[in-house]
mmCIF file with all atom_site columns, C-alpha atoms in Angstrom:
data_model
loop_
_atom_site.group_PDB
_atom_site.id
_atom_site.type_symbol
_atom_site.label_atom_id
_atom_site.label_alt_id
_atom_site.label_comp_id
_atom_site.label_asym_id
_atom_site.label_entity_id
_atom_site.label_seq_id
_atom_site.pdbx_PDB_ins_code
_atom_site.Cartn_x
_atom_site.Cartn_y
_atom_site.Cartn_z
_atom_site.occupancy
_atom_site.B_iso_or_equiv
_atom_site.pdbx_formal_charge
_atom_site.auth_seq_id
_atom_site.auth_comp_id
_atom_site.auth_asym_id
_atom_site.auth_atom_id
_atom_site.pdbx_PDB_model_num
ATOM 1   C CA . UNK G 1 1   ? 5.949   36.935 -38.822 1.00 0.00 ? 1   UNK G CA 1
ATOM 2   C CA . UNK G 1 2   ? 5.866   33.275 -37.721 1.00 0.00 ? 2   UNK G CA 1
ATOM 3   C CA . UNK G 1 3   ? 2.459   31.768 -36.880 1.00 0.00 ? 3   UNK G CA 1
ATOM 4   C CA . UNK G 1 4   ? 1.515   28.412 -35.368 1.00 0.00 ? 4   UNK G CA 1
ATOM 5   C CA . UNK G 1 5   ? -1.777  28.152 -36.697 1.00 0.00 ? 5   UNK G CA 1
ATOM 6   C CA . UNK G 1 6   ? -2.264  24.129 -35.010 1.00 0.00 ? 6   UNK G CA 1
ATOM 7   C CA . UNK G 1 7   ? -0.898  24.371 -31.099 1.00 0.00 ? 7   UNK G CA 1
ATOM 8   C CA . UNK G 1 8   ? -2.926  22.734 -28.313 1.00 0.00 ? 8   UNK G CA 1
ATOM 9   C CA . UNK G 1 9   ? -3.689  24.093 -25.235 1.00 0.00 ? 9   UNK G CA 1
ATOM 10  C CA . UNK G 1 10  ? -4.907  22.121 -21.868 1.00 0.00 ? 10  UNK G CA 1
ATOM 11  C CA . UNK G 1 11  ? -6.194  24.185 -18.980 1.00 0.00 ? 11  UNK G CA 1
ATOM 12  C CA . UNK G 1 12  ? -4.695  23.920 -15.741 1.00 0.00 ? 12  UNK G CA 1
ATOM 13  C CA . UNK G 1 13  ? -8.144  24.551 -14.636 1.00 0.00 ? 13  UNK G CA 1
ATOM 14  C CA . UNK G 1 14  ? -9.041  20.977 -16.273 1.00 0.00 ? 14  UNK G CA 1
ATOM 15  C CA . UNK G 1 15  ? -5.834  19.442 -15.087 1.00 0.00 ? 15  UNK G CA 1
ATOM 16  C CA . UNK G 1 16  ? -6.684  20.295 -11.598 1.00 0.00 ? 16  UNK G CA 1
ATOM 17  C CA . UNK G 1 17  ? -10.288 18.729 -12.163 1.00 0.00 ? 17  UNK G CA 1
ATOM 18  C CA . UNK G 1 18  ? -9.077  15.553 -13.033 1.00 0.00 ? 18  UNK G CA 1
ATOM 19  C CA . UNK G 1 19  ? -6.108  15.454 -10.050 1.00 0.00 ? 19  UNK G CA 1
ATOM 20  C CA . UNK G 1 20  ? -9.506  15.871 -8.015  1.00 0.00 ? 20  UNK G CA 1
ATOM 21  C CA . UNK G 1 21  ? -11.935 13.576 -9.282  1.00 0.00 ? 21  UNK G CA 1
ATOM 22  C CA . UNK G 1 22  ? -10.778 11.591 -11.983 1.00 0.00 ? 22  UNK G CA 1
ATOM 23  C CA . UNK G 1 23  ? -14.158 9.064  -12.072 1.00 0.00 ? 23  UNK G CA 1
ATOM 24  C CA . UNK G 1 24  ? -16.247 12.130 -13.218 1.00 0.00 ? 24  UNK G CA 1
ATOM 25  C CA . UNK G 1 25  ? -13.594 13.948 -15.566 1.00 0.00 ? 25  UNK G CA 1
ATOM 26  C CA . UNK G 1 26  ? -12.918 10.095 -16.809 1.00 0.00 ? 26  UNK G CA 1
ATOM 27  C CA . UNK G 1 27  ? -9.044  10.867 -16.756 1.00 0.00 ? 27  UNK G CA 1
ATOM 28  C CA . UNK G 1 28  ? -6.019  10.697 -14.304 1.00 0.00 ? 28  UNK G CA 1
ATOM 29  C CA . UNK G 1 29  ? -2.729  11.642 -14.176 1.00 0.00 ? 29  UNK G CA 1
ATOM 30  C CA . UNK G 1 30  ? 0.310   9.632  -12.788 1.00 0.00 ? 30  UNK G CA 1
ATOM 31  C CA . UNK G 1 31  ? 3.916   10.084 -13.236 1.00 0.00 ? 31  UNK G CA 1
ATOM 32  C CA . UNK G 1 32  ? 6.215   7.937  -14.776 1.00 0.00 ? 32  UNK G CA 1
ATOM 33  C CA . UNK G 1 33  ? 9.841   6.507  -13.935 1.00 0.00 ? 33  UNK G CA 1
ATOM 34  C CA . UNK G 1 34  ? 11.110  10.058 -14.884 1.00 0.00 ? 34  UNK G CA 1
ATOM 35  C CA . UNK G 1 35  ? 8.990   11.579 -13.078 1.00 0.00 ? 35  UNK G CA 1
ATOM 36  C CA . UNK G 1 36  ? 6.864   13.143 -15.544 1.00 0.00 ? 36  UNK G CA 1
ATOM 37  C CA . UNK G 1 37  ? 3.244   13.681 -15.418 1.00 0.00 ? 37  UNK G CA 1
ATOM 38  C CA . UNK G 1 38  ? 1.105   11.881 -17.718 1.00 0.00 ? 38  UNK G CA 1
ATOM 39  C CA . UNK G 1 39  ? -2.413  12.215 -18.365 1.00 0.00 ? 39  UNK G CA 1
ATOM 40  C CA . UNK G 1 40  ? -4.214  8.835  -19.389 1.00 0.00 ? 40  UNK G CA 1
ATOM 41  C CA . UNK G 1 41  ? -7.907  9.289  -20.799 1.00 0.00 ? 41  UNK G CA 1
ATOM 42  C CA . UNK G 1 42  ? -10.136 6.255  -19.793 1.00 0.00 ? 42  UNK G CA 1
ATOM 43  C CA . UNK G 1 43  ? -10.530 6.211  -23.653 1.00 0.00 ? 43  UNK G CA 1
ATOM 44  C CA . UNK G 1 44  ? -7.590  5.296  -24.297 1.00 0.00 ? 44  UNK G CA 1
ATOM 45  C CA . UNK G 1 45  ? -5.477  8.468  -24.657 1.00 0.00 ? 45  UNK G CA 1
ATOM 46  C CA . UNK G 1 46  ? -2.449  9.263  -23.039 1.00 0.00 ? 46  UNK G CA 1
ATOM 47  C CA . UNK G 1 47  ? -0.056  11.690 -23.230 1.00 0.00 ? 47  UNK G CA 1
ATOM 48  C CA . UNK G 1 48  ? 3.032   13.869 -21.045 1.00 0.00 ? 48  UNK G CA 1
ATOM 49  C CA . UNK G 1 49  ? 1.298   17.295 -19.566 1.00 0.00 ? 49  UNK G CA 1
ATOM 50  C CA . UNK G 1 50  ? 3.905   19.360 -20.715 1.00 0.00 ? 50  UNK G CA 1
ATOM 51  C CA . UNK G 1 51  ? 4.005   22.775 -19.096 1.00 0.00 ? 51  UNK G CA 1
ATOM 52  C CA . UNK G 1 52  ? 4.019   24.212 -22.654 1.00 0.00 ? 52  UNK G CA 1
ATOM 53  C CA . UNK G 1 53  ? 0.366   23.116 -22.718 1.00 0.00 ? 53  UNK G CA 1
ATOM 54  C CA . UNK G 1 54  ? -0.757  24.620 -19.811 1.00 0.00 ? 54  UNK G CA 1
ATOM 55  C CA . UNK G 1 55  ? 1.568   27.037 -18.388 1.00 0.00 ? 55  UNK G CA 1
ATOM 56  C CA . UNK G 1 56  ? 2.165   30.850 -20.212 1.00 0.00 ? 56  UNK G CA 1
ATOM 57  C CA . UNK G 1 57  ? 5.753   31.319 -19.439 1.00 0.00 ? 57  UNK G CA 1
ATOM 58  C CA . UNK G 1 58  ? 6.676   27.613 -20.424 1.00 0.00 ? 58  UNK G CA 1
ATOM 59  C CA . UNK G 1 59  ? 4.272   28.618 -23.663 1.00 0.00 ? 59  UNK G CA 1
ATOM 60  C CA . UNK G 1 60  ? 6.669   32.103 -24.573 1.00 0.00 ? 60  UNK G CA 1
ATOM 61  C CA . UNK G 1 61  ? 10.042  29.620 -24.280 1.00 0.00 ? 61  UNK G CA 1
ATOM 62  C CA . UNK G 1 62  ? 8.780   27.047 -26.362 1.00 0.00 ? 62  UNK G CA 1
ATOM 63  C CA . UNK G 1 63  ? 7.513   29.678 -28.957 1.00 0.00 ? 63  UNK G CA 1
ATOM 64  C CA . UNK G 1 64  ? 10.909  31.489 -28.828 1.00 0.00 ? 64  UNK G CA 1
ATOM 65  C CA . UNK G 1 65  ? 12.787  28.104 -29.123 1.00 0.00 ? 65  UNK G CA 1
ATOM 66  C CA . UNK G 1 66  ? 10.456  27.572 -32.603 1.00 0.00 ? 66  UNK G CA 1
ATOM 67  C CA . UNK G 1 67  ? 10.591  31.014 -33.592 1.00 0.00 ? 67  UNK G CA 1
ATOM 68  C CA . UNK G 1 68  ? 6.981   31.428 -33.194 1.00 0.00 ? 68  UNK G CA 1
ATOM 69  C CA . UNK G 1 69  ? 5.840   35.213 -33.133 1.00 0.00 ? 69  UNK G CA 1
ATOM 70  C CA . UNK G 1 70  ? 2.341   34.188 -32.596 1.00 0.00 ? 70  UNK G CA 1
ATOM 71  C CA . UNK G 1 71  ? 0.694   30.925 -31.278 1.00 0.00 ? 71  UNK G CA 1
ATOM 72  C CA . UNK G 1 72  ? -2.735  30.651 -32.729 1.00 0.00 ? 72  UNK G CA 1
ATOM 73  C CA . UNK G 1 73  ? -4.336  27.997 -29.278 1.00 0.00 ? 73  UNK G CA 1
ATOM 74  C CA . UNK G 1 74  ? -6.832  25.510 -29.781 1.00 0.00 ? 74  UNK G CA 1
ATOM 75  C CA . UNK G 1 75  ? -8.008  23.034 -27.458 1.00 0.00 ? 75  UNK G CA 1
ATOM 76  C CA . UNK G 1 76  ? -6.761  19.645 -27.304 1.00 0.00 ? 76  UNK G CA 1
ATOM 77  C CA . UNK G 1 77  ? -9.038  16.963 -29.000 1.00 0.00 ? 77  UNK G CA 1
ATOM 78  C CA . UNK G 1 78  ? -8.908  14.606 -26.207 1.00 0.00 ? 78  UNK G CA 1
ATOM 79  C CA . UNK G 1 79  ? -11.372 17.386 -24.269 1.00 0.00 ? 79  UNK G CA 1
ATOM 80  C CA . UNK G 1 80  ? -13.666 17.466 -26.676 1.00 0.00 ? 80  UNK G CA 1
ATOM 81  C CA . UNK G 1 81  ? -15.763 15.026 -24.774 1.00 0.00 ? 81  UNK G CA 1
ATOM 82  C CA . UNK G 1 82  ? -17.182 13.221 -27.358 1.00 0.00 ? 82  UNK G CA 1
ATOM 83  C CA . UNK G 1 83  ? -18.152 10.448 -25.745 1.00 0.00 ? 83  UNK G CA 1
ATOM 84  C CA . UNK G 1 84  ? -19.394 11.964 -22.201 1.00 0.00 ? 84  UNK G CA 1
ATOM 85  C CA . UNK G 1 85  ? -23.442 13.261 -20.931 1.00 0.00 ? 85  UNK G CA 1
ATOM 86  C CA . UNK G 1 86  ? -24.473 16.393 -22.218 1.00 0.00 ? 86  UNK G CA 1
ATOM 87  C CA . UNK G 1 87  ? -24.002 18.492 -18.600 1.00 0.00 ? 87  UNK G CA 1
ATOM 88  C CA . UNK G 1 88  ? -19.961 16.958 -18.602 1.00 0.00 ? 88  UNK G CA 1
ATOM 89  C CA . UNK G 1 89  ? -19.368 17.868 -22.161 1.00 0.00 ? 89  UNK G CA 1
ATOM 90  C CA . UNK G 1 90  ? -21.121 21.556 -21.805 1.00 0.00 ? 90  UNK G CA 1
ATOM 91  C CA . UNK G 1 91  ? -18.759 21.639 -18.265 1.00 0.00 ? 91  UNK G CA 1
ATOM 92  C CA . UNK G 1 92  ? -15.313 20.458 -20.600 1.00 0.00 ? 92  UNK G CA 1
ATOM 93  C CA . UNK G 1 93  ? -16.266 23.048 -23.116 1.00 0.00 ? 93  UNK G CA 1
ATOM 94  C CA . UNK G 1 94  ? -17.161 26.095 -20.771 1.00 0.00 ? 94  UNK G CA 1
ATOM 95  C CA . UNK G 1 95  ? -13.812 25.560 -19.048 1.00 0.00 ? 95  UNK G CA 1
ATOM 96  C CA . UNK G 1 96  ? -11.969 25.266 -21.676 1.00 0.00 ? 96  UNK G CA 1
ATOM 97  C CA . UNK G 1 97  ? -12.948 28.199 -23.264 1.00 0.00 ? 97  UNK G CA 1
ATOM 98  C CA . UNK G 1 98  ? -12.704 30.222 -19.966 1.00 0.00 ? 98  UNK G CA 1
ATOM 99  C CA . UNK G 1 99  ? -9.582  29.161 -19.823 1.00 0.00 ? 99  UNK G CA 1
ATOM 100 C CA . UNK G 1 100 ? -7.868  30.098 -23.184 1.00 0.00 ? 100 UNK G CA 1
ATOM 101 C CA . UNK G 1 101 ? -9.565  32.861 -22.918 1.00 0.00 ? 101 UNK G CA 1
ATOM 102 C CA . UNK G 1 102 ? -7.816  33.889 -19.669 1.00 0.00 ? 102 UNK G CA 1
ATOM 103 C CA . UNK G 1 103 ? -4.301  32.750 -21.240 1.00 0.00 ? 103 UNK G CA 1
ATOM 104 C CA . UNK G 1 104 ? -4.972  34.814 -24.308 1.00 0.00 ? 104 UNK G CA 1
ATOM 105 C CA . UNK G 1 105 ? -5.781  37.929 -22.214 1.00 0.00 ? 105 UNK G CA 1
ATOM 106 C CA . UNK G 1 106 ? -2.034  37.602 -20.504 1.00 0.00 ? 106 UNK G CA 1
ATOM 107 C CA . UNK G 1 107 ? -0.072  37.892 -23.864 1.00 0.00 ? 107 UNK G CA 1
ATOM 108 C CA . UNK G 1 108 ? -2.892  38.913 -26.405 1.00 0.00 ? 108 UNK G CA 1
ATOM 109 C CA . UNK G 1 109 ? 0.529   39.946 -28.585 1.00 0.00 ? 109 UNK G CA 1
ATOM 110 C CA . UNK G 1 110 ? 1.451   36.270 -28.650 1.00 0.00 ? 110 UNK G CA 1
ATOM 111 C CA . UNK G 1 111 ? -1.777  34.666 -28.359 1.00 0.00 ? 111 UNK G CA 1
ATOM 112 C CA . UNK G 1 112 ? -4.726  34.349 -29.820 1.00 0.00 ? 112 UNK G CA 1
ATOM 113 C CA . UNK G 1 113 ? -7.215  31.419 -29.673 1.00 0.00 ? 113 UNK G CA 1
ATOM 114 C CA . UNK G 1 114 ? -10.195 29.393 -30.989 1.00 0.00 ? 114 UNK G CA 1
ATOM 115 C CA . UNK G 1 115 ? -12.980 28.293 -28.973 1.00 0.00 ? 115 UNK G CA 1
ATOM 116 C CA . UNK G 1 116 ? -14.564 24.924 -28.351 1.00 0.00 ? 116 UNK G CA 1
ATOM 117 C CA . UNK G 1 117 ? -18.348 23.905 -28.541 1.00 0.00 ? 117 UNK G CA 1
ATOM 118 C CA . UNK G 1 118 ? -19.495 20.660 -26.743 1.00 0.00 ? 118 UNK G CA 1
ATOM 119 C CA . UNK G 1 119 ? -19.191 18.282 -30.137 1.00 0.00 ? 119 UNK G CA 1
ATOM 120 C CA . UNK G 1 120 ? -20.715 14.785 -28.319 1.00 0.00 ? 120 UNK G CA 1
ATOM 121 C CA . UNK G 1 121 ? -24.454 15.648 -29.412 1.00 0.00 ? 121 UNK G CA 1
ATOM 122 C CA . UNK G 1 122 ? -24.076 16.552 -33.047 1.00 0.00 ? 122 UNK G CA 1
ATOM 123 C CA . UNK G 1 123 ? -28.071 15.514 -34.031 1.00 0.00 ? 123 UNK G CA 1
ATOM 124 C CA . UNK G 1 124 ? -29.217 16.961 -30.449 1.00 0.00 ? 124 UNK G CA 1
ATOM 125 C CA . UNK G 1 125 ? -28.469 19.612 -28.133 1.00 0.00 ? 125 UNK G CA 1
ATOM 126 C CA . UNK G 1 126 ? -26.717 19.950 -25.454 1.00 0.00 ? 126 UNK G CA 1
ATOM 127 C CA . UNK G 1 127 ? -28.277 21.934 -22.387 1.00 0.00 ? 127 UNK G CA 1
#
């Protein structure tokens, strides 16, 4: 069996957030000269929303194409929120989590996943 222990996932959920009000998610999305959607962090990340990230049957091809048996999904660093208020990180996090967790429950055969925990307010908490 052929396991992908390190694959990022992005929720459409979040994607959908940030199409919608990218001041508060701190993101936005534009396509480029092909066309393509990228996602560009006001932190300085950016980065093609490929449907593999996002979307389960695009997911399945791209497993099949690597020979993957079983995609082990993590959340992709640049929503970790670091850098954002305790309620936007907790918000980012909840999501997230909601959201893999949904994917997961599709194909739990192929899937499996790892949660996130809001990681900006290591010495506090975060409400």
């Amino acid at each position: 069996m052929n396991i992908d222990i390190h694959t990022h996932y992005l929720p459409q959920e979040f994607i959908d957030l940030v199409k919608k009000d990218p001041v508060k998610y701190q993101a936005r999305i534009e396509k480029n000269d092909l066309g393509e959607e990228i996602i560009y962090h006001d932190q300085g990340y950016s980065y093609p929303l490929y449907p593999g990230f996002y979307d389960l049957e695009a997911r399945l091809r791209d497993m099949d194409a690597r020979n993957i048996d079983l995609d082990i999904l993590s959340i992709a660093p640049t929503l970790y929120y670091y850098w954002a208020e305790n309620s936007l990180a907790l918000e980012i996090a909840k999501i997230c989590n909601d959201s893999v967790y949904r994917m997961v429950q599709q194909k739990p055969e192929r899937l499996k996943a790892m949660a996130t925990v809001p990681n900006n307010n290591a010495l506090g908490t975060c409400p």
